[in-house]
mmCIF file of C-alpha atoms in Angstrom:
data_model
loop_
_atom_site.group_PDB
_atom_site.id
_atom_site.type_symbol
_atom_site.label_atom_id
_atom_site.label_comp_id
_atom_site.label_asym_id
_atom_site.label_seq_id
_atom_site.Cartn_x
_atom_site.Cartn_y
_atom_site.Cartn_z
ATOM 1 C CA PRO A 1 -2.120 -14.050 -23.820
ATOM 2 C CA PHE A 2 -0.005 -11.647 -21.401
ATOM 3 C CA LYS A 3 2.868 -9.384 -21.821
ATOM 4 C CA ARG A 4 3.345 -7.145 -18.924
ATOM 5 C CA TYR A 5 3.919 -9.100 -15.843
ATOM 6 C CA VAL A 6 4.311 -7.661 -11.873
ATOM 7 C CA GLU A 7 7.673 -8.749 -11.470
ATOM 8 C CA ILE A 8 10.812 -7.461 -9.476
ATOM 9 C CA GLY A 9 12.236 -4.446 -11.947
ATOM 10 C CA ARG A 10 8.751 -3.607 -13.909
ATOM 11 C CA VAL A 11 8.438 -0.033 -14.398
ATOM 12 C CA ALA A 12 5.027 1.250 -13.667
ATOM 13 C CA LEU A 13 3.041 4.727 -13.812
ATOM 14 C CA VAL A 14 1.198 5.595 -10.707
ATOM 15 C CA ASN A 15 -2.508 6.450 -12.021
ATOM 16 C CA TYR A 16 -4.189 7.517 -8.984
ATOM 17 C CA GLY A 17 -3.725 9.336 -5.639
ATOM 18 C CA LYS A 18 -0.999 11.552 -4.547
ATOM 19 C CA ASP A 19 2.115 10.371 -6.529
ATOM 20 C CA TYR A 20 -0.170 10.582 -9.870
ATOM 21 C CA GLY A 21 1.568 10.506 -13.073
ATOM 22 C CA ARG A 22 5.080 9.114 -11.152
ATOM 23 C CA LEU A 23 7.040 6.323 -12.823
ATOM 24 C CA VAL A 24 7.888 3.851 -10.309
ATOM 25 C CA VAL A 25 9.852 0.768 -10.060
ATOM 26 C CA ILE A 26 8.050 -2.735 -8.214
ATOM 27 C CA VAL A 27 10.641 -3.636 -6.003
ATOM 28 C CA ASP A 28 9.199 -6.151 -4.335
ATOM 29 C CA VAL A 29 5.682 -7.855 -3.988
ATOM 30 C CA ILE A 30 3.923 -7.862 0.004
ATOM 31 C CA ASP A 31 1.062 -9.836 -0.853
ATOM 32 C CA GLN A 32 -1.795 -10.503 -3.767
ATOM 33 C CA ASN A 33 -2.397 -6.868 -3.696
ATOM 34 C CA ARG A 34 0.320 -4.891 -3.053
ATOM 35 C CA ALA A 35 3.900 -3.971 -4.109
ATOM 36 C CA LEU A 36 6.709 -2.581 -2.658
ATOM 37 C CA VAL A 37 7.619 0.466 -4.993
ATOM 38 C CA ASP A 38 10.658 2.859 -5.119
ATOM 39 C CA ALA A 39 11.502 5.874 -7.614
ATOM 40 C CA PRO A 40 14.843 7.633 -7.463
ATOM 41 C CA ASP A 41 13.209 10.805 -5.678
ATOM 42 C CA MET A 42 10.863 9.194 -3.405
ATOM 43 C CA VAL A 43 11.084 6.862 -0.203
ATOM 44 C CA ARG A 44 10.483 3.864 -0.625
ATOM 45 C CA CYS A 45 6.437 3.059 -0.112
ATOM 46 C CA GLN A 46 3.786 0.200 -0.419
ATOM 47 C CA MET A 47 1.441 0.712 -3.258
ATOM 48 C CA ASN A 48 -1.815 -1.279 -4.223
ATOM 49 C CA PHE A 49 -1.758 -2.521 -7.759
ATOM 50 C CA LYS A 50 -4.826 -0.847 -8.177
ATOM 51 C CA ARG A 51 -2.698 2.331 -8.219
ATOM 52 C CA LEU A 52 -0.476 1.090 -10.807
ATOM 53 C CA SER A 53 -0.193 0.877 -14.515
ATOM 54 C CA LEU A 54 2.470 -1.484 -15.668
ATOM 55 C CA THR A 55 4.548 -0.327 -18.548
ATOM 56 C CA ASP A 56 6.710 -2.624 -20.992
ATOM 57 C CA ILE A 57 10.032 -1.098 -19.467
ATOM 58 C CA THR A 58 11.457 -3.369 -16.811
ATOM 59 C CA ILE A 59 15.009 -3.257 -15.450
ATOM 60 C CA ASP A 60 17.497 -5.611 -14.086
ATOM 61 C CA ILE A 61 17.959 -5.463 -10.134
ATOM 62 C CA LYS A 62 17.355 -8.024 -7.456
ATOM 63 C CA ARG A 63 14.838 -8.212 -4.679
ATOM 64 C CA VAL A 64 14.619 -4.860 -2.970
ATOM 65 C CA PRO A 65 17.763 -2.959 -4.182
ATOM 66 C CA THR A 66 19.457 -0.061 -1.926
ATOM 67 C CA LYS A 67 18.925 3.639 -3.561
ATOM 68 C CA LYS A 68 22.130 3.589 -5.446
ATOM 69 C CA THR A 69 22.182 0.213 -7.241
ATOM 70 C CA LEU A 70 18.360 0.953 -7.980
ATOM 71 C CA ILE A 71 19.531 4.533 -9.624
ATOM 72 C CA ALA A 72 22.433 2.878 -11.368
ATOM 73 C CA ALA A 73 20.239 0.082 -12.854
ATOM 74 C CA MET A 74 17.536 2.602 -14.096
ATOM 75 C CA GLU A 75 20.551 4.546 -15.958
ATOM 76 C CA ALA A 76 21.787 1.241 -17.480
ATOM 77 C CA ALA A 77 18.337 0.696 -18.836
ATOM 78 C CA ASP A 78 17.946 3.985 -20.009
ATOM 79 C CA VAL A 79 14.166 4.303 -18.624
ATOM 80 C CA LYS A 80 13.769 8.007 -19.038
ATOM 81 C CA ASN A 81 14.352 7.943 -22.441
ATOM 82 C CA LYS A 82 12.635 4.774 -23.280
ATOM 83 C CA TRP A 83 9.673 6.107 -21.807
ATOM 84 C CA GLU A 84 9.892 9.722 -23.437
ATOM 85 C CA ASN A 85 10.242 7.754 -26.863
ATOM 86 C CA SER A 86 7.633 5.468 -26.042
ATOM 87 C CA SER A 87 4.028 6.536 -27.763
ATOM 88 C CA TRP A 88 2.589 6.043 -24.563
ATOM 89 C CA GLY A 89 5.041 8.581 -22.624
ATOM 90 C CA ARG A 90 4.912 11.175 -25.628
ATOM 91 C CA LYS A 91 1.020 11.040 -25.173
ATOM 92 C CA LEU A 92 1.605 11.606 -22.016
ATOM 93 C CA ILE A 93 4.138 14.865 -22.597
ATOM 94 C CA VAL A 94 1.637 16.468 -25.244
ATOM 95 C CA GLN A 95 -1.436 16.343 -22.645
ATOM 96 C CA LYS A 96 0.983 18.117 -20.331
ATOM 97 C CA ARG A 97 2.197 20.612 -22.430
ATOM 98 C CA ARG A 98 -1.548 21.240 -23.807
ATOM 99 C CA ALA A 99 -2.881 21.676 -20.496
ATOM 100 C CA SER A 100 -0.003 24.210 -19.499
ATOM 101 C CA LEU A 101 -0.538 26.282 -21.969
ATOM 102 C CA ASN A 102 -1.623 30.066 -21.953
ATOM 103 C CA ASP A 103 -3.883 32.370 -23.389
ATOM 104 C CA PHE A 104 -1.113 33.224 -25.772
ATOM 105 C CA ASP A 105 -0.304 30.072 -26.748
ATOM 106 C CA ARG A 106 -3.961 28.749 -27.522
ATOM 107 C CA PHE A 107 -4.038 31.701 -29.798
ATOM 108 C CA LYS A 108 -0.730 30.748 -31.832
ATOM 109 C CA LEU A 109 -2.084 27.060 -31.641
ATOM 110 C CA MET A 110 -4.921 28.018 -33.358
ATOM 111 C CA LEU A 111 -3.095 30.375 -36.006
ATOM 112 C CA ALA A 112 -0.961 27.223 -36.961
ATOM 113 C CA LYS A 113 -4.078 24.811 -37.033
ATOM 114 C CA ILE A 114 -5.575 27.133 -39.600
ATOM 115 C CA LYS A 115 -2.621 27.410 -41.588
ATOM 116 C CA ARG A 116 -2.112 23.862 -41.364
ATOM 117 C CA GLY A 117 -5.457 23.347 -42.551
ATOM 118 C CA GLY A 118 -5.268 25.753 -45.480
ATOM 119 C CA LEU A 119 -1.927 23.872 -46.647
ATOM 120 C CA VAL A 120 -3.937 20.415 -46.797
ATOM 121 C CA ARG A 121 -6.647 21.911 -48.568
ATOM 122 C CA GLN A 122 -4.844 23.432 -51.223
ATOM 123 C CA GLU A 123 -2.941 20.049 -51.825
ATOM 124 C CA LEU A 124 -6.271 18.475 -52.107
ATOM 125 C CA ALA A 125 -7.852 21.152 -54.544
ATOM 126 C CA LYS A 126 -4.630 20.286 -56.530
ATOM 127 C CA LEU A 127 -4.975 16.475 -56.475
ATOM 128 C CA LYS A 128 -8.721 16.674 -57.475
ATOM 129 C CA LYS A 129 -8.099 19.097 -60.029
ATOM 130 C CA GLN A 130 -5.655 16.350 -61.182
ATOM 131 C CA ASN A 131 -8.085 13.759 -61.233
ATOM 132 C CA SER A 132 -10.694 15.267 -63.050
ATOM 133 C CA SER A 133 -9.116 16.536 -65.791
ATOM 134 C CA MET B 1 2.389 6.730 4.033
ATOM 135 C CA VAL B 2 -0.410 4.872 5.444
ATOM 136 C CA THR B 3 -2.442 5.759 8.417
ATOM 137 C CA TYR B 4 -3.056 2.946 10.633
ATOM 138 C CA LYS B 5 -5.612 2.726 12.689
ATOM 139 C CA PHE B 6 -4.018 0.769 15.238
ATOM 140 C CA HIS B 7 -1.041 1.818 17.302
ATOM 141 C CA GLN B 8 1.143 -0.094 18.984
ATOM 142 C CA TYR B 9 1.862 1.120 22.929
ATOM 143 C CA GLN B 10 4.421 0.435 25.577
ATOM 144 C CA VAL B 11 2.274 0.900 29.145
ATOM 145 C CA VAL B 12 3.780 0.292 32.303
ATOM 146 C CA GLY B 13 1.945 0.419 35.775
ATOM 147 C CA ARG B 14 1.957 -0.747 38.923
ATOM 148 C CA ALA B 15 -0.446 -1.012 42.191
ATOM 149 C CA LEU B 16 -0.169 1.787 44.140
ATOM 150 C CA PRO B 17 2.323 1.466 47.420
ATOM 151 C CA SER B 18 0.751 0.669 50.535
ATOM 152 C CA GLU B 19 2.035 -0.375 54.291
ATOM 153 C CA THR B 20 2.079 -3.983 53.542
ATOM 154 C CA ASP B 21 3.628 -3.773 50.158
ATOM 155 C CA GLU B 22 6.214 -1.197 49.803
ATOM 156 C CA HIS B 23 7.121 -1.251 46.271
ATOM 157 C CA PRO B 24 4.592 -3.166 44.241
ATOM 158 C CA LYS B 25 5.672 -4.881 41.024
ATOM 159 C CA ILE B 26 5.675 -2.865 37.994
ATOM 160 C CA TYR B 27 4.301 -4.476 34.944
ATOM 161 C CA ARG B 28 4.800 -3.833 31.529
ATOM 162 C CA MET B 29 2.318 -4.915 28.915
ATOM 163 C CA LYS B 30 2.379 -4.064 24.789
ATOM 164 C CA LEU B 31 -0.526 -3.490 23.314
ATOM 165 C CA TRP B 32 -2.448 -2.342 20.369
ATOM 166 C CA ALA B 33 -5.163 0.374 20.610
ATOM 167 C CA THR B 34 -6.222 3.386 18.435
ATOM 168 C CA ASN B 35 -5.080 5.943 21.117
ATOM 169 C CA GLU B 36 -3.520 6.087 24.443
ATOM 170 C CA VAL B 37 -6.397 6.764 26.182
ATOM 171 C CA ARG B 38 -7.966 2.916 25.040
ATOM 172 C CA ALA B 39 -4.488 1.604 25.666
ATOM 173 C CA LYS B 40 -4.246 2.693 29.391
ATOM 174 C CA SER B 41 -7.435 1.329 29.785
ATOM 175 C CA LYS B 42 -7.036 -2.061 28.073
ATOM 176 C CA PHE B 43 -4.187 -2.141 30.398
ATOM 177 C CA TRP B 44 -6.175 -2.415 33.168
ATOM 178 C CA TYR B 45 -8.451 -4.706 31.854
ATOM 179 C CA PHE B 46 -5.722 -7.130 31.530
ATOM 180 C CA LEU B 47 -3.893 -6.357 34.520
ATOM 181 C CA ARG B 48 -7.150 -6.845 36.564
ATOM 182 C CA LYS B 49 -7.253 -10.488 34.680
ATOM 183 C CA LEU B 50 -3.946 -11.244 36.172
ATOM 184 C CA LYS B 51 -3.327 -9.315 39.409
ATOM 185 C CA LYS B 52 -5.535 -8.059 42.224
ATOM 186 C CA VAL B 53 -5.532 -4.550 41.207
ATOM 187 C CA LYS B 54 -7.472 -1.916 39.100
ATOM 188 C CA LYS B 55 -7.160 1.465 38.204
ATOM 189 C CA SER B 56 -8.378 3.287 41.338
ATOM 190 C CA ASN B 57 -5.554 1.616 43.546
ATOM 191 C CA GLY B 58 -2.685 1.782 40.739
ATOM 192 C CA GLN B 59 -0.965 3.984 39.037
ATOM 193 C CA MET B 60 0.154 4.537 35.617
ATOM 194 C CA LEU B 61 3.910 4.950 35.248
ATOM 195 C CA ALA B 62 4.638 5.367 31.638
ATOM 196 C CA ILE B 63 3.025 5.023 28.009
ATOM 197 C CA ASN B 64 5.100 5.116 24.958
ATOM 198 C CA GLU B 65 3.939 4.299 21.425
ATOM 199 C CA ILE B 66 6.258 1.955 19.462
ATOM 200 C CA PHE B 67 7.294 2.738 16.191
ATOM 201 C CA GLU B 68 8.320 0.433 13.273
ATOM 202 C CA LYS B 69 11.939 -0.116 13.115
ATOM 203 C CA SER B 70 12.174 -0.724 9.269
ATOM 204 C CA PRO B 71 9.084 0.307 7.376
ATOM 205 C CA THR B 72 10.136 -0.636 4.279
ATOM 206 C CA LYS B 73 11.100 -3.981 4.403
ATOM 207 C CA ILE B 74 8.381 -6.417 3.913
ATOM 208 C CA LYS B 75 8.303 -8.782 6.746
ATOM 209 C CA ASN B 76 6.168 -12.198 7.856
ATOM 210 C CA TYR B 77 4.114 -11.461 10.706
ATOM 211 C CA GLY B 78 2.656 -14.123 12.862
ATOM 212 C CA ILE B 79 -0.185 -13.475 15.280
ATOM 213 C CA TRP B 80 -1.505 -15.645 17.692
ATOM 214 C CA LEU B 81 -4.868 -14.496 19.033
ATOM 215 C CA ARG B 82 -7.676 -15.501 21.377
ATOM 216 C CA TYR B 83 -11.353 -14.573 20.431
ATOM 217 C CA GLN B 84 -14.892 -14.868 21.211
ATOM 218 C CA SER B 85 -17.010 -16.383 18.795
ATOM 219 C CA ARG B 86 -21.013 -16.876 19.190
ATOM 220 C CA THR B 87 -20.222 -20.060 21.224
ATOM 221 C CA GLY B 88 -17.181 -19.805 23.045
ATOM 222 C CA TYR B 89 -13.551 -18.482 23.052
ATOM 223 C CA HIS B 90 -11.018 -19.855 20.779
ATOM 224 C CA ASN B 91 -7.412 -19.699 19.888
ATOM 225 C CA MET B 92 -6.178 -18.599 16.287
ATOM 226 C CA TYR B 93 -2.652 -18.323 14.818
ATOM 227 C CA LYS B 94 -2.692 -16.107 11.670
ATOM 228 C CA GLU B 95 0.226 -15.104 9.249
ATOM 229 C CA TYR B 96 0.403 -11.765 7.370
ATOM 230 C CA ARG B 97 2.799 -10.364 5.140
ATOM 231 C CA ASP B 98 3.332 -6.926 5.374
ATOM 232 C CA THR B 99 5.841 -3.722 6.137
ATOM 233 C CA THR B 100 4.940 -2.850 9.714
ATOM 234 C CA LEU B 101 3.514 -4.870 12.537
ATOM 235 C CA ASN B 102 0.790 -2.048 13.029
ATOM 236 C CA GLY B 103 -0.152 -2.882 9.216
ATOM 237 C CA ALA B 104 -0.279 -6.748 10.226
ATOM 238 C CA VAL B 105 -2.468 -5.984 13.163
ATOM 239 C CA GLU B 106 -4.791 -3.803 11.074
ATOM 240 C CA GLN B 107 -4.974 -6.598 8.439
ATOM 241 C CA MET B 108 -5.743 -9.291 11.194
ATOM 242 C CA TYR B 109 -8.623 -7.324 12.612
ATOM 243 C CA THR B 110 -10.401 -6.329 9.343
ATOM 244 C CA GLU B 111 -10.031 -10.410 8.243
ATOM 245 C CA MET B 112 -11.589 -12.029 11.364
ATOM 246 C CA ALA B 113 -14.096 -9.333 11.101
ATOM 247 C CA SER B 114 -15.216 -10.487 7.389
ATOM 248 C CA ARG B 115 -13.871 -14.043 7.772
ATOM 249 C CA HIS B 116 -15.424 -15.170 11.120
ATOM 250 C CA ARG B 117 -17.642 -12.045 12.058
ATOM 251 C CA VAL B 118 -15.640 -11.063 15.126
ATOM 252 C CA ARG B 119 -15.660 -7.766 16.306
ATOM 253 C CA HIS B 120 -12.791 -5.921 17.432
ATOM 254 C CA HIS B 121 -13.582 -6.149 21.125
ATOM 255 C CA CYS B 122 -13.815 -9.656 21.075
ATOM 256 C CA ILE B 123 -10.231 -10.264 20.046
ATOM 257 C CA GLN B 124 -7.541 -10.298 22.484
ATOM 258 C CA ILE B 125 -3.796 -10.588 20.724
ATOM 259 C CA ILE B 126 -1.745 -12.775 22.781
ATOM 260 C CA LYS B 127 1.695 -12.661 20.618
ATOM 261 C CA THR B 128 3.150 -11.365 17.510
ATOM 262 C CA ALA B 129 6.300 -12.340 15.896
ATOM 263 C CA THR B 130 8.265 -11.724 12.775
ATOM 264 C CA ILE B 131 8.558 -15.006 11.448
ATOM 265 C CA PRO B 132 11.475 -15.786 9.096
ATOM 266 C CA ALA B 133 10.539 -17.140 5.968
ATOM 267 C CA LYS B 134 11.466 -20.730 6.489
ATOM 268 C CA LEU B 135 9.209 -21.322 9.694
ATOM 269 C CA CYS B 136 6.089 -20.116 8.116
ATOM 270 C CA LYS B 137 3.045 -21.916 8.017
ATOM 271 C CA ARG B 138 0.550 -20.869 5.797
ATOM 272 C CA GLU B 139 0.317 -21.207 2.094
ATOM 273 C CA SER B 140 -0.839 -18.141 1.407
ATOM 274 C CA THR B 141 2.133 -16.372 2.599
ATOM 275 C CA LYS B 142 4.557 -19.122 1.442
ATOM 276 C CA GLN B 143 3.651 -18.270 -2.166
ATOM 277 C CA PHE B 144 5.544 -15.031 -2.176
ATOM 278 C CA HIS B 145 8.343 -16.223 -0.904
ATOM 279 C CA ASN B 146 9.938 -16.038 -4.329
ATOM 280 C CA SER B 147 12.795 -13.878 -5.328
ATOM 281 C CA LYS B 148 11.520 -14.373 -9.269
ATOM 282 C CA ILE B 149 8.157 -13.957 -8.444
ATOM 283 C CA LYS B 150 5.932 -12.924 -11.724
ATOM 284 C CA PHE B 151 2.479 -12.899 -12.265
ATOM 285 C CA PRO B 152 0.122 -10.787 -14.745
ATOM 286 C CA LEU B 153 -2.570 -8.471 -13.408
ATOM 287 C CA VAL B 154 -5.556 -10.170 -15.127
ATOM 288 C CA HIS B 155 -8.615 -8.112 -14.738
ATOM 289 C CA ARG B 156 -7.762 -4.407 -15.277
ATOM 290 C CA THR B 157 -10.400 -1.652 -13.722
ATOM 291 C CA VAL B 158 -10.078 1.406 -15.118
ATOM 292 C CA ARG B 159 -10.436 4.159 -12.646
ATOM 293 C CA PRO B 160 -10.337 7.983 -13.289
ATOM 294 C CA PRO B 161 -7.526 9.552 -11.763
ATOM 295 C CA THR B 162 -9.437 11.645 -9.061
ATOM 296 C CA ARG B 163 -12.943 10.937 -8.035
ATOM 297 C CA LYS B 164 -14.185 14.453 -9.421
ATOM 298 C CA LEU B 165 -13.584 13.083 -12.823
ATOM 299 C CA LYS B 166 -16.186 10.151 -12.026
ATOM 300 C CA THR B 167 -19.316 9.939 -14.331
ATOM 301 C CA THR B 168 -22.260 7.609 -14.173
ATOM 302 C CA TYR B 169 -22.297 6.945 -18.087
ATOM 303 C CA LYS B 170 -19.112 6.488 -20.096
ATOM 304 C CA ALA B 171 -19.065 7.388 -24.320
ATOM 305 C CA SER B 172 -17.491 3.581 -25.207
ATOM 306 C CA ARG B 173 -16.717 0.368 -23.600
ATOM 307 C CA PRO B 174 -13.520 0.094 -21.050
ATOM 308 C CA ASN B 175 -10.392 -1.975 -22.217
ATOM 309 C CA LEU B 176 -9.915 -4.379 -19.312
ATOM 310 C CA PHE B 177 -6.568 -6.004 -21.130
ATOM 311 C CA MET B 178 -3.442 -4.600 -19.112
#
């Protein structure tokens, strides 16, 4: 029934607040609602579980590791690549890219979409012709 | 970093020197208050109950804020308090798991308010201590003393990432599975 657990080493995404969009590792559990959370580029802090979305990725660490061991464990488990290749991670990257388009990019995007639509319709027309004949 | 309402202060004061007493005893207290002014006032309140001295015939020697030594380490705090209920005064011992003592004290005040309807001015903190895991008395703190702790988040509430994006109506029902 449950696949993603709050455990030491679980990688989570922050979905509210100042650190929105950051990947953090649950390093210890304070109590029912809060966890001690750490990431390579931030000070270790406490976060409410309401602000975290658990991911499928876990890393192998003991309770409250030092920053060095944490970074080493994250490299060993290859968190960055696993995240960027997962469907959730890819969707977030695409969202970011779309949000950062400038007007010229959007123009290029429009042309590309029209071209793709045209090609699809050509193929469809060919298939229709084949079927009707 | 979370902002705490209650700060811990170390307040030092003594009675004013007089002809009978050239060097009155100096007293030091560690208190919790929301600001320094309140801390000084609380100091005189407690000192009046212990010695025959008032703010008008006493002097404040020092007031310093005490900060948490290790705010990234999770500790078990035991708090002994004396509170006034509708029928009398009672003593209580409560345990909290938190990273800082100020956080634990704030938890205590909110819990006393919710569980016993005791307002903050009716609570006196007798003593606080960090308790090693072996000596914790309450099951609710002891259940987190597990180095392989693991539990699922059962009910996921979907929240918009900023309050600006909050709408009254949504197009589809939320997915509550984590």
